């Protein structure tokens, strides 16, 4: 088996919408926007990382980086970001998770993962790979 696409699930806060903030390959972001029941995306984080040298290092970084042995894969990086000031502090507790956030995130992940599978199957039939 090989990996054809990456959907990285992050959290830098206890709630809010999961926001697609980084992508690679183009088509995974399009698939996300087509399939996610609650799509939210921003280019602001990407621009901050690129132009302000903001260090954003997630698990997606190793799959996106072409210098890594398993890098250069298409995919998306999404995170819930509200209430970030409590992230990794003594105030970071399950009671702070906003009602509905985990459910909405899960619905997005399930729908987008299914869309990724359909897209990868179609690309394989066409001989286009990832």
PDB file of N, CA and C in Angstrom, residues 20-30 46 60 64 74-77:
ATOM      1  N   UNK A  20      -9.057  24.861   7.226  1.00  0.00           N
ATOM      2  CA  UNK A  20      -8.005  24.422   6.331  1.00  0.00           C
ATOM      3  C   UNK A  20      -7.065  25.620   6.173  1.00  0.00           C
ATOM      4  N   UNK A  21      -5.808  25.472   6.631  1.00  0.00           N
ATOM      5  CA  UNK A  21      -4.895  26.605   6.600  1.00  0.00           C
ATOM      6  C   UNK A  21      -3.651  26.365   5.771  1.00  0.00           C
ATOM      7  N   UNK A  22      -3.474  25.143   5.293  1.00  0.00           N
ATOM      8  CA  UNK A  22      -2.318  24.848   4.450  1.00  0.00           C
ATOM      9  C   UNK A  22      -2.674  23.674   3.567  1.00  0.00           C
ATOM     10  N   UNK A  23      -2.170  23.691   2.340  1.00  0.00           N
ATOM     11  CA  UNK A  23      -2.440  22.591   1.423  1.00  0.00           C
ATOM     12  C   UNK A  23      -1.251  22.393   0.504  1.00  0.00           C
ATOM     13  N   UNK A  24      -1.234  21.254  -0.125  1.00  0.00           N
ATOM     14  CA  UNK A  24      -0.209  20.950  -1.119  1.00  0.00           C
ATOM     15  C   UNK A  24      -0.852  20.135  -2.231  1.00  0.00           C
ATOM     16  N   UNK A  25      -0.522  20.454  -3.440  1.00  0.00           N
ATOM     17  CA  UNK A  25      -1.007  19.677  -4.569  1.00  0.00           C
ATOM     18  C   UNK A  25      -2.234  20.235  -5.268  1.00  0.00           C
ATOM     19  N   UNK A  26      -2.908  21.191  -4.669  1.00  0.00           N
ATOM     20  CA  UNK A  26      -4.061  21.811  -5.313  1.00  0.00           C
ATOM     21  C   UNK A  26      -5.352  21.023  -5.203  1.00  0.00           C
ATOM     22  N   UNK A  27      -5.370  19.817  -5.733  1.00  0.00           N
ATOM     23  CA  UNK A  27      -6.628  19.062  -5.772  1.00  0.00           C
ATOM     24  C   UNK A  27      -7.166  18.696  -4.390  1.00  0.00           C
ATOM     25  N   UNK A  28      -6.320  18.438  -3.363  1.00  0.00           N
ATOM     26  CA  UNK A  28      -6.906  18.121  -2.058  1.00  0.00           C
ATOM     27  C   UNK A  28      -7.725  19.282  -1.469  1.00  0.00           C
ATOM     28  N   UNK A  29      -7.282  20.513  -1.682  1.00  0.00           N
ATOM     29  CA  UNK A  29      -8.051  21.665  -1.191  1.00  0.00           C
ATOM     30  C   UNK A  29      -9.377  21.765  -1.934  1.00  0.00           C
ATOM     31  N   UNK A  30      -9.358  21.512  -3.223  1.00  0.00           N
ATOM     32  CA  UNK A  30     -10.599  21.519  -4.002  1.00  0.00           C
ATOM     33  C   UNK A  30     -11.548  20.427  -3.518  1.00  0.00           C
ATOM     34  N   UNK A  46      -0.959  30.632   5.638  1.00  0.00           N
ATOM     35  CA  UNK A  46       0.059  30.304   4.630  1.00  0.00           C
ATOM     36  C   UNK A  46       0.915  31.525   4.330  1.00  0.00           C
ATOM     37  N   UNK A  60       1.855  17.571   9.250  1.00  0.00           N
ATOM     38  CA  UNK A  60       1.775  17.672   7.790  1.00  0.00           C
ATOM     39  C   UNK A  60       3.108  18.104   7.182  1.00  0.00           C
ATOM     40  N   UNK A  64       4.725  17.198   3.410  1.00  0.00           N
ATOM     41  CA  UNK A  64       4.727  18.252   2.396  1.00  0.00           C
ATOM     42  C   UNK A  64       6.136  18.557   1.906  1.00  0.00           C
ATOM     43  N   UNK A  74       0.519  15.272  -1.710  1.00  0.00           N
ATOM     44  CA  UNK A  74      -0.575  16.228  -1.679  1.00  0.00           C
ATOM     45  C   UNK A  74      -1.370  16.063  -0.392  1.00  0.00           C
ATOM     46  N   UNK A  75      -2.024  17.136   0.049  1.00  0.00           N
ATOM     47  CA  UNK A  75      -2.838  17.016   1.244  1.00  0.00           C
ATOM     48  C   UNK A  75      -3.275  18.354   1.792  1.00  0.00           C
ATOM     49  N   UNK A  76      -3.925  18.283   2.945  1.00  0.00           N
ATOM     50  CA  UNK A  76      -4.411  19.479   3.628  1.00  0.00           C
ATOM     51  C   UNK A  76      -4.043  19.416   5.102  1.00  0.00           C
ATOM     52  N   UNK A  77      -3.934  20.594   5.686  1.00  0.00           N
ATOM     53  CA  UNK A  77      -3.644  20.769   7.100  1.00  0.00           C
ATOM     54  C   UNK A  77      -4.813  21.577   7.663  1.00  0.00           C
TER      55      UNK A  77
END
